[in-house]
Short mmCIF file of C-alpha atoms and ligand atoms in Angstrom, two decimals:
data_model
loop_
_atom_site.label_atom_id
_atom_site.label_comp_id
_atom_site.label_asym_id
_atom_site.label_seq_id
_atom_site.Cartn_x
_atom_site.Cartn_y
_atom_site.Cartn_z
CA MET A 1359 97.47 78.03 114.46
CA LYS A 1360 95.60 80.41 116.73
CA ARG A 1361 96.80 80.81 120.27
CA PRO A 1362 94.46 79.70 123.13
CA LEU A 1363 93.84 83.34 123.95
CA ILE A 1364 90.70 85.43 123.94
CA VAL A 1365 90.41 89.21 123.78
CA GLN A 1366 87.28 90.51 125.47
CA LYS A 1367 86.21 94.13 125.15
CA PHE A 1368 83.65 95.78 127.42
CA GLY A 1369 81.99 99.05 126.41
CA GLY A 1370 80.93 102.03 128.50
CA THR A 1371 77.56 100.73 129.71
CA SER A 1372 79.12 97.38 130.62
CA VAL A 1373 81.59 99.12 132.98
CA GLY A 1374 79.16 101.88 133.99
CA SER A 1375 79.27 101.24 137.75
CA VAL A 1376 81.24 99.26 140.31
CA GLU A 1377 78.48 96.61 140.26
CA ARG A 1378 78.71 96.32 136.50
CA ILE A 1379 82.49 96.04 136.69
CA HIS A 1380 81.90 93.11 139.04
CA ASN A 1381 79.71 91.54 136.36
CA VAL A 1382 82.52 92.09 133.82
CA ALA A 1383 84.99 90.42 136.18
CA GLU A 1384 82.72 87.36 136.25
CA HIS A 1385 82.78 87.13 132.43
CA VAL A 1386 86.56 87.42 132.45
CA ILE A 1387 86.95 84.79 135.18
CA ARG A 1388 84.75 82.35 133.23
CA ALA A 1389 87.03 82.72 130.20
CA LYS A 1390 90.14 82.37 132.35
CA ASN A 1391 88.76 79.28 134.12
CA SER A 1392 88.07 77.68 130.74
CA GLY A 1393 91.84 77.47 130.36
CA LYS A 1394 92.43 80.42 128.02
CA GLN A 1395 94.74 83.35 128.38
CA VAL A 1396 92.64 86.48 128.61
CA VAL A 1397 93.34 90.04 127.50
CA VAL A 1398 90.60 92.52 128.37
CA VAL A 1399 90.01 95.92 126.78
CA VAL A 1400 87.82 98.43 128.57
CA SER A 1401 86.10 101.66 127.59
CA ALA A 1402 85.51 104.60 129.90
CA MET A 1403 82.47 104.30 132.18
CA SER A 1404 79.34 105.40 130.29
CA GLY A 1405 79.02 109.19 130.07
CA GLU A 1406 82.61 109.74 131.19
CA THR A 1407 84.13 110.62 127.81
CA ASN A 1408 81.25 113.03 127.10
CA ARG A 1409 81.78 114.62 130.50
CA LEU A 1410 85.47 115.13 129.75
CA VAL A 1411 84.71 116.59 126.30
CA GLU A 1412 82.28 119.05 127.90
CA LEU A 1413 84.89 120.10 130.48
CA ALA A 1414 87.40 120.75 127.70
CA LYS A 1415 84.84 122.78 125.77
CA GLN A 1416 84.21 124.95 128.81
CA VAL A 1417 87.86 125.94 128.57
CA ASP A 1418 88.01 126.31 124.78
CA LYS A 1419 85.34 125.64 122.11
CA VAL A 1420 88.08 124.11 119.97
CA PRO A 1421 90.54 122.65 122.52
CA ASN A 1422 94.19 121.93 121.86
CA VAL A 1423 94.21 118.49 120.26
CA ARG A 1424 97.19 117.08 122.15
CA GLU A 1425 95.81 118.09 125.52
CA LEU A 1426 92.36 116.81 124.61
CA ASP A 1427 93.90 113.37 124.09
CA VAL A 1428 95.64 113.55 127.47
CA LEU A 1429 92.28 114.36 129.05
CA LEU A 1430 90.12 111.81 127.20
CA SER A 1431 92.53 108.92 127.76
CA ALA A 1432 91.94 109.29 131.50
CA GLY A 1433 88.41 107.85 131.18
CA GLU A 1434 89.64 104.39 130.16
CA GLN A 1435 92.33 104.44 132.87
CA ILE A 1436 89.67 104.66 135.56
CA SER A 1437 87.86 101.58 134.23
CA MET A 1438 90.99 99.48 133.78
CA ALA A 1439 92.20 100.12 137.33
CA LEU A 1440 88.76 99.38 138.85
CA LEU A 1441 88.48 96.12 136.89
CA SER A 1442 91.99 95.06 137.84
CA MET A 1443 91.28 95.79 141.53
CA THR A 1444 88.06 93.78 141.32
CA LEU A 1445 89.85 90.77 139.82
CA CYS A 1446 92.60 90.97 142.45
CA LYS A 1447 90.00 91.16 145.21
CA LEU A 1448 88.34 88.04 143.76
CA GLY A 1449 91.66 86.20 144.00
CA TYR A 1450 92.90 86.49 140.41
CA SER A 1451 96.19 87.90 139.32
CA ALA A 1452 95.59 90.89 137.02
CA VAL A 1453 97.43 93.92 135.75
CA SER A 1454 96.17 97.03 133.98
CA LEU A 1455 98.08 98.85 131.25
CA THR A 1456 97.50 102.16 129.48
CA GLY A 1457 97.81 102.16 125.70
CA GLY A 1458 101.38 103.43 126.00
CA GLN A 1459 102.32 100.82 128.63
CA ALA A 1460 100.88 98.13 126.36
CA ARG A 1461 103.15 99.51 123.59
CA ILE A 1462 100.35 100.48 121.24
CA THR A 1463 101.87 102.94 118.77
CA THR A 1464 99.77 105.17 116.55
CA ASN A 1465 100.30 107.82 113.92
CA ASN A 1466 100.33 111.44 115.00
CA HIS A 1467 96.72 112.21 114.18
CA HIS A 1468 95.49 113.47 117.55
CA ASN A 1469 91.84 112.73 118.40
CA ASN A 1470 91.48 110.31 115.49
CA ALA A 1471 94.71 108.33 115.39
CA THR A 1472 95.35 105.00 113.65
CA ILE A 1473 97.26 102.17 115.31
CA SER A 1474 100.50 101.57 113.43
CA ASP A 1475 102.07 98.86 115.58
CA ILE A 1476 101.66 96.83 118.74
CA ASP A 1477 104.77 95.45 120.40
CA THR A 1478 103.21 92.64 122.43
CA SER A 1479 106.29 91.92 124.57
CA VAL A 1480 104.97 93.59 127.74
CA ILE A 1481 101.58 91.88 127.45
CA ASP A 1482 103.27 88.55 126.68
CA ASP A 1483 105.46 88.84 129.79
CA HIS A 1484 102.41 89.35 131.98
CA LEU A 1485 100.52 86.51 130.29
CA ALA A 1486 103.51 84.24 130.84
CA GLN A 1487 103.12 84.98 134.55
CA ASP A 1488 99.53 83.75 134.27
CA LYS A 1489 98.03 87.21 134.72
CA ILE A 1490 94.85 88.58 133.22
CA VAL A 1491 95.94 91.64 131.26
CA ILE A 1492 93.62 94.65 131.10
CA VAL A 1493 94.36 97.28 128.47
CA ALA A 1494 92.81 100.76 128.26
CA GLY A 1495 90.86 101.03 125.02
CA PHE A 1496 90.82 103.96 122.59
CA GLN A 1497 94.42 105.10 123.13
CA GLY A 1498 98.05 104.71 122.21
CA ILE A 1499 101.17 106.82 121.95
CA ASN A 1500 102.75 108.39 118.91
CA GLU A 1501 106.42 108.12 117.96
CA ILE A 1502 107.43 110.92 120.34
CA GLY A 1503 105.58 109.33 123.24
CA ASP A 1504 102.56 111.66 123.31
CA ILE A 1505 99.18 110.15 124.13
CA THR A 1506 96.79 109.82 121.18
CA THR A 1507 93.19 108.62 120.96
CA LEU A 1508 91.52 106.64 118.20
CA GLY A 1509 88.26 108.55 117.66
CA ARG A 1510 84.93 108.00 119.43
CA GLY A 1511 84.12 104.33 119.79
CA GLY A 1512 87.80 103.43 119.31
CA SER A 1513 88.06 100.78 122.04
CA ASP A 1514 86.61 98.23 119.59
CA THR A 1515 89.61 98.91 117.35
CA THR A 1516 92.06 98.50 120.25
CA ALA A 1517 90.51 95.10 120.99
CA VAL A 1518 90.53 93.75 117.47
CA THR A 1519 94.05 95.00 116.73
CA LEU A 1520 95.30 93.36 119.93
CA ALA A 1521 93.51 90.15 118.93
CA GLY A 1522 95.31 90.27 115.57
CA ALA A 1523 98.71 91.06 117.09
CA LEU A 1524 98.36 88.31 119.71
CA ASN A 1525 96.93 85.81 117.21
CA ALA A 1526 93.90 85.32 119.46
CA GLU A 1527 91.23 82.67 118.85
CA GLU A 1528 88.47 85.26 118.99
CA CYS A 1529 87.81 88.91 119.72
CA GLN A 1530 84.61 89.27 121.72
CA ILE A 1531 82.98 92.70 121.84
CA PHE A 1532 80.63 92.79 124.84
CA THR A 1533 78.09 95.59 124.69
CA ASP A 1534 74.58 96.65 125.73
CA VAL A 1535 72.75 94.80 122.91
CA ASP A 1536 72.88 91.06 122.28
CA GLY A 1537 74.40 91.28 118.81
CA VAL A 1538 74.29 93.11 115.52
CA TYR A 1539 70.78 93.83 114.25
CA SER A 1540 69.43 94.64 110.80
CA CYS A 1541 69.08 98.23 112.09
CA ASP A 1542 69.63 99.97 115.43
CA PRO A 1543 67.12 98.13 117.67
CA ARG A 1544 66.63 101.28 119.75
CA VAL A 1545 65.11 102.97 116.70
CA VAL A 1546 63.50 100.07 114.82
CA GLY A 1547 61.73 97.80 117.29
CA ALA A 1548 61.21 95.16 114.59
CA ALA A 1549 64.92 94.97 113.74
CA LYS A 1550 66.13 91.38 113.75
CA LYS A 1551 69.19 90.05 115.45
CA LEU A 1552 71.63 88.48 113.01
CA ASP A 1553 73.45 85.27 113.91
CA THR A 1554 76.16 86.14 111.40
CA ILE A 1555 76.94 89.13 109.25
CA ASP A 1556 79.50 89.26 106.44
CA PHE A 1557 82.41 91.70 106.59
CA PRO A 1558 81.39 93.90 103.63
CA THR A 1559 77.89 94.49 105.02
CA MET A 1560 79.17 95.09 108.55
CA HIS A 1561 81.86 97.40 107.21
CA ALA A 1562 79.38 99.49 105.23
CA MET A 1563 77.00 99.65 108.19
CA ALA A 1564 79.76 100.78 110.57
CA TYR A 1565 81.03 103.26 107.98
CA LYS A 1566 77.55 104.72 107.66
CA GLY A 1567 76.99 105.15 111.38
CA ALA A 1568 75.97 101.84 113.02
CA LYS A 1569 78.01 102.48 116.13
CA VAL A 1570 77.76 98.92 117.44
CA LEU A 1571 81.26 98.51 115.94
CA HIS A 1572 83.86 101.20 115.27
CA MET A 1573 84.54 101.21 111.53
CA PRO A 1574 88.36 100.75 111.68
CA CYS A 1575 87.76 97.72 113.90
CA VAL A 1576 85.80 96.07 111.10
CA THR A 1577 88.40 97.09 108.51
CA TYR A 1578 91.15 95.48 110.56
CA ALA A 1579 89.20 92.30 111.33
CA TRP A 1580 88.30 91.91 107.64
CA GLU A 1581 91.85 92.50 106.39
CA HIS A 1582 93.41 90.19 108.98
CA GLN A 1583 90.49 87.72 109.19
CA VAL A 1584 90.22 88.11 112.96
CA PRO A 1585 87.26 86.10 114.30
CA LEU A 1586 85.00 88.81 115.69
CA ARG A 1587 81.86 88.36 117.79
CA VAL A 1588 79.44 90.91 119.26
CA LEU A 1589 77.73 89.81 122.49
CA SER A 1590 75.69 91.16 125.38
CA SER A 1591 77.38 91.85 128.73
CA PHE A 1592 74.07 91.31 130.43
CA GLU A 1593 72.46 88.25 128.80
CA ALA A 1594 73.81 84.86 127.84
CA GLY A 1595 73.84 84.01 124.12
CA ASN A 1596 76.01 83.49 121.07
CA GLY A 1597 75.65 87.05 119.82
CA THR A 1598 76.61 87.79 116.22
CA LEU A 1599 79.65 86.40 114.45
CA VAL A 1600 81.14 88.77 111.89
CA ALA A 1601 82.59 86.53 109.19
CA GLY A 1602 82.55 85.93 105.43
CA ASN A 1603 83.83 88.07 102.60
CA ASP A 1604 80.83 87.99 100.24
CA PRO A 1605 77.79 90.16 100.80
CA GLN A 1606 74.40 88.45 100.79
CA PRO A 1607 72.00 89.45 98.01
CA GLY A 1608 69.27 91.94 98.81
CA ILE A 1609 69.44 94.65 101.46
CA GLY A 1610 71.51 93.49 104.43
CA GLY A 1611 70.81 96.30 106.84
CA LEU A 1612 70.07 99.94 107.53
CA ALA A 1613 72.39 102.37 109.29
CA ILE A 1614 71.43 105.60 110.96
CA GLN A 1615 73.60 108.62 111.60
CA LYS A 1616 72.13 111.44 113.64
CA GLN A 1617 73.56 114.82 114.63
CA MET A 1618 74.98 115.66 111.24
CA MET A 1619 75.25 119.06 109.61
CA ALA A 1620 74.87 119.79 105.87
CA LEU A 1621 76.97 122.79 104.90
CA THR A 1622 76.02 124.18 101.50
CA ILE A 1623 79.07 125.36 99.56
CA ASP A 1624 79.18 127.27 96.30
CA THR A 1625 80.65 125.13 93.49
CA ALA A 1626 83.54 127.58 93.02
CA HIS A 1627 84.83 126.85 96.55
CA VAL A 1628 84.46 123.08 96.67
CA ASP A 1629 88.10 122.18 96.01
CA LEU A 1630 89.43 124.64 98.55
CA VAL A 1631 86.94 123.57 101.23
CA ASP A 1632 87.74 119.92 100.59
CA LYS A 1633 91.47 120.58 101.06
CA GLN A 1634 90.87 122.56 104.25
CA LYS A 1635 88.61 119.82 105.57
CA GLN A 1636 91.36 117.25 104.98
CA MET A 1637 94.01 119.45 106.58
CA LEU A 1638 91.86 119.72 109.70
CA GLY A 1639 91.51 115.95 109.80
CA VAL A 1640 87.73 115.96 109.32
CA GLU A 1641 87.58 112.61 107.59
CA GLU A 1642 84.13 111.21 108.15
CA SER A 1643 82.17 113.35 105.74
CA LEU A 1644 80.10 113.14 102.62
CA TRP A 1645 79.80 115.40 99.60
CA VAL A 1646 76.33 115.54 98.08
CA THR A 1647 75.88 117.40 94.83
CA ASP A 1648 72.74 118.82 93.23
CA SER A 1649 72.27 121.19 90.31
CA ALA A 1650 73.55 124.46 91.78
CA TYR A 1651 75.28 123.60 95.02
CA ASN A 1652 77.41 121.08 96.85
CA HIS A 1653 76.60 120.04 100.36
CA LEU A 1654 79.30 118.90 102.72
CA VAL A 1655 77.75 116.66 105.37
CA VAL A 1656 79.84 116.39 108.55
CA LYS A 1657 79.35 115.37 112.16
CA LEU A 1658 77.87 118.16 114.26
CA ASP A 1659 80.79 117.95 116.68
CA CYS A 1660 83.31 118.70 113.91
CA CYS A 1661 81.47 121.84 112.86
CA ASP A 1662 83.07 124.35 115.21
CA LYS A 1663 86.54 123.30 114.11
CA LEU A 1664 85.61 123.40 110.43
CA LYS A 1665 83.77 126.69 110.63
CA MET A 1666 86.80 128.43 112.09
CA VAL A 1667 88.35 128.04 108.64
CA ILE A 1668 85.53 127.86 106.07
CA ASP A 1669 82.81 130.00 107.66
CA ASP A 1670 82.80 132.53 104.79
CA LYS A 1671 82.32 129.76 102.20
CA ILE A 1672 79.12 128.39 103.76
CA VAL A 1673 75.95 129.53 102.01
CA VAL A 1674 73.46 127.71 104.27
CA GLU A 1675 73.78 125.22 107.10
CA GLN A 1676 71.13 122.74 108.13
CA GLU A 1677 71.08 119.96 110.69
CA VAL A 1678 70.29 116.64 109.01
CA ALA A 1679 70.26 112.89 109.68
CA LEU A 1680 71.41 110.12 107.37
CA LEU A 1681 69.74 106.82 106.64
CA THR A 1682 71.77 104.33 104.62
CA LEU A 1683 70.49 101.13 103.03
CA VAL A 1684 73.32 98.64 102.68
CA GLY A 1685 73.37 95.77 100.21
CA ARG A 1686 73.77 94.82 96.59
CA GLN A 1687 70.18 95.69 95.71
CA ALA A 1688 70.06 98.91 97.73
CA ILE A 1689 70.70 101.20 94.77
CA GLU A 1690 68.42 99.39 92.29
CA GLN A 1691 65.38 100.09 94.42
CA ALA A 1692 66.21 103.78 94.98
CA SER A 1693 63.32 105.17 92.94
CA GLN A 1694 60.83 103.49 95.26
CA TYR A 1695 62.18 104.95 98.51
CA GLN A 1696 60.92 108.48 97.90
CA GLN A 1697 57.47 107.21 96.88
CA LEU A 1698 57.20 105.06 99.99
CA LEU A 1699 58.37 107.81 102.29
CA ASN A 1700 56.00 110.33 100.68
CA LEU A 1701 53.11 108.19 101.96
CA SER A 1702 54.37 109.02 105.47
CA ASP A 1703 54.92 112.71 104.62
CA ILE A 1704 58.68 112.32 104.69
CA SER A 1705 60.74 114.04 102.04
CA VAL A 1706 64.26 113.07 101.11
CA LEU A 1707 66.52 116.14 100.90
CA HIS A 1708 69.24 114.36 98.92
CA PHE A 1709 70.35 110.90 97.79
CA CYS A 1710 73.95 109.81 97.72
CA GLU A 1711 75.07 106.52 96.14
CA ASP A 1712 78.09 104.48 97.14
CA LYS A 1713 79.23 101.14 95.68
CA HIS A 1714 76.83 98.91 97.60
CA SER A 1715 74.78 101.41 99.56
CA ILE A 1716 72.60 104.44 99.19
CA THR A 1717 72.32 107.24 101.73
CA LEU A 1718 69.20 109.34 102.18
CA VAL A 1719 69.73 112.80 103.70
CA LEU A 1720 66.68 113.60 105.81
CA GLU A 1721 65.39 116.18 108.25
CA PRO A 1722 66.38 115.03 111.76
CA GLY A 1723 62.78 114.75 113.00
CA THR A 1724 61.85 112.23 110.29
CA ILE A 1725 64.71 109.75 110.54
CA ASP A 1726 63.20 107.27 113.02
CA LYS A 1727 59.97 106.97 111.09
CA ALA A 1728 61.81 106.69 107.78
CA ALA A 1729 64.02 103.91 109.17
CA ASN A 1730 60.95 101.97 110.33
CA VAL A 1731 59.11 102.41 107.02
CA LEU A 1732 62.04 101.26 104.89
CA HIS A 1733 62.96 98.45 107.28
CA ASP A 1734 59.36 97.14 107.22
CA ASN A 1735 59.32 97.22 103.44
CA TYR A 1736 62.76 95.96 102.54
CA ILE A 1737 63.98 93.81 105.40
CA ILE A 1738 60.82 92.37 106.96
CA THR A 1739 59.06 91.94 103.61
CA SER A 1740 62.02 90.31 101.88
CA GLU A 1741 62.30 87.97 104.85
CA SER A 1742 58.64 86.94 104.55
CA VAL A 1743 59.10 86.40 100.80
CA GLU A 1744 62.15 84.20 101.50
CA ARG A 1745 60.20 82.29 104.13
CA ALA A 1746 57.22 81.81 101.77
CA GLU A 1747 59.57 80.62 99.01
CA LYS A 1748 61.19 78.14 101.40
CA GLN A 1749 57.76 76.80 102.37
CA VAL A 1750 56.87 76.34 98.70
CA HIS A 1751 60.13 74.41 98.17
CA LEU A 1752 59.45 72.27 101.20
CA GLY A 1753 56.02 71.55 99.68
P1 LIG B 1081 79.64 100.30 123.74
O1 LIG B 1081 79.60 101.40 124.74
O2 LIG B 1081 79.47 98.95 124.33
O3 LIG B 1081 80.80 100.41 122.83
P2 LIG B 1081 77.94 101.51 121.72
O4 LIG B 1081 76.94 102.47 122.28
O5 LIG B 1081 79.15 102.09 121.11
O6 LIG B 1081 78.31 100.47 122.88
O7 LIG B 1081 77.27 100.53 120.65
C1 LIG B 1081 76.11 99.80 121.00
C2 LIG B 1081 74.89 100.53 120.47
O8 LIG B 1081 74.93 100.52 119.06
C3 LIG B 1081 73.58 99.87 120.80
O9 LIG B 1081 73.11 100.25 122.05
C4 LIG B 1081 72.68 100.32 119.65
O10 LIG B 1081 71.84 101.39 120.03
C5 LIG B 1081 73.64 100.84 118.61
N1 LIG B 1081 73.44 100.26 117.27
C6 LIG B 1081 73.43 100.96 116.11
N2 LIG B 1081 73.23 100.17 115.07
C7 LIG B 1081 73.12 98.91 115.55
C8 LIG B 1081 72.92 97.63 114.94
N3 LIG B 1081 72.78 97.50 113.62
N4 LIG B 1081 72.87 96.54 115.75
C9 LIG B 1081 73.01 96.65 117.07
N5 LIG B 1081 73.20 97.85 117.70
C10 LIG B 1081 73.26 98.97 116.97
N1 LIG B 1082 85.39 106.09 125.59
C1 LIG B 1082 85.46 106.35 124.18
C2 LIG B 1082 84.14 106.89 123.68
O1 LIG B 1082 83.22 107.08 124.46
C3 LIG B 1082 85.89 105.14 123.40
C4 LIG B 1082 84.97 103.94 123.44
O2 LIG B 1082 84.08 103.87 124.29
O3 LIG B 1082 85.14 103.05 122.62
O4 LIG B 1082 84.01 107.14 122.52
MG1 LIG B 1083 81.16 101.53 121.08
#
């Protein structure tokens, strides 16, 4: 039996100003007044984490990882304290906790840590005193008590893991869009909002760059069957429920990943580079192979770190963007993508197949157009076919 408890997470834009924090407080109060216990997870105010990263880089292009975590965790602490003050001012009893105070333990992987355990006793004590508990997202402590952070976008993972540990009824991720779309709605205007999305499709989309949900958050929710919903902080609505273990047929969605770098590596050095990449903790990456060379595609912001070690093994480097089509039929249709994109003068640099997805490596300037072309052809068109078929059935 689930506990009458809701975890609500608010992202950077949602807590971007004191006025917006007031709006967040109203959401929280509504949940509390409905009779539920409420645990809130907050991100840093929008732009704050980037500002802190830039400050660190002014000191050192590749900053000390432990100290970077100390610095970045401060962003979420500002939001949690401001929200708690707002709730207190509005007459509600609230308390804010850092990741460490909330007893969120992680492994030792600074800047990209994984939660290993949450001891909920401190949170439970506060809840028992009828308080609203606010937890700083994106952070925990390792076994020696040092602050760690969970990787960019990690507050989603804090929220869902707390929801699992507390056996919450639902984990609600409030953000600046009103749900999960078939593609990033800021790039594809025709993208459609989904009422529900199954775990495998959502997982693949998050893995391939759809930042609406942090990938480990989806992994955790799927493994532990945590009811997960994405909603707007600014508009009323039911958002998108992430549920179901079987992917729908067809192409479920498109994911976009910008600001990536393709590093071309001579075949003789691939194993060594791969080991060095792992040792540096550069996990989110992709190997693409063609006849003579191997291309290691990594996030632009990992490049400085990586190049400190493998610079002499890089033959060419090129900024790229990735477009991934997710779904059971995504690979079958691969031969048509290049033809379609050619009509818009877009060439695909490389293709890379995964189990239920295919990634197109593109020049950065062509990604938005490519996403719109493929979305129009494979999502919109398949929808109209389905609709036409339904009409035929209905007679
Ligand atoms: P928050 O700060 O609330 O965590 P994020 O910026 O991390 O918000 O995630 C929300 C953003 O994700 C949206 O503004 C949107 O541009 C982007 N996004 C990417 N793919 C999708 C998608 N498939 N559906 C909805 N939003 C998406
Ligand atoms: N503040 C962190 C970031 O900007 C974590 C988060 O917002 O989820 O990546
Ligand atoms: Mg986010």
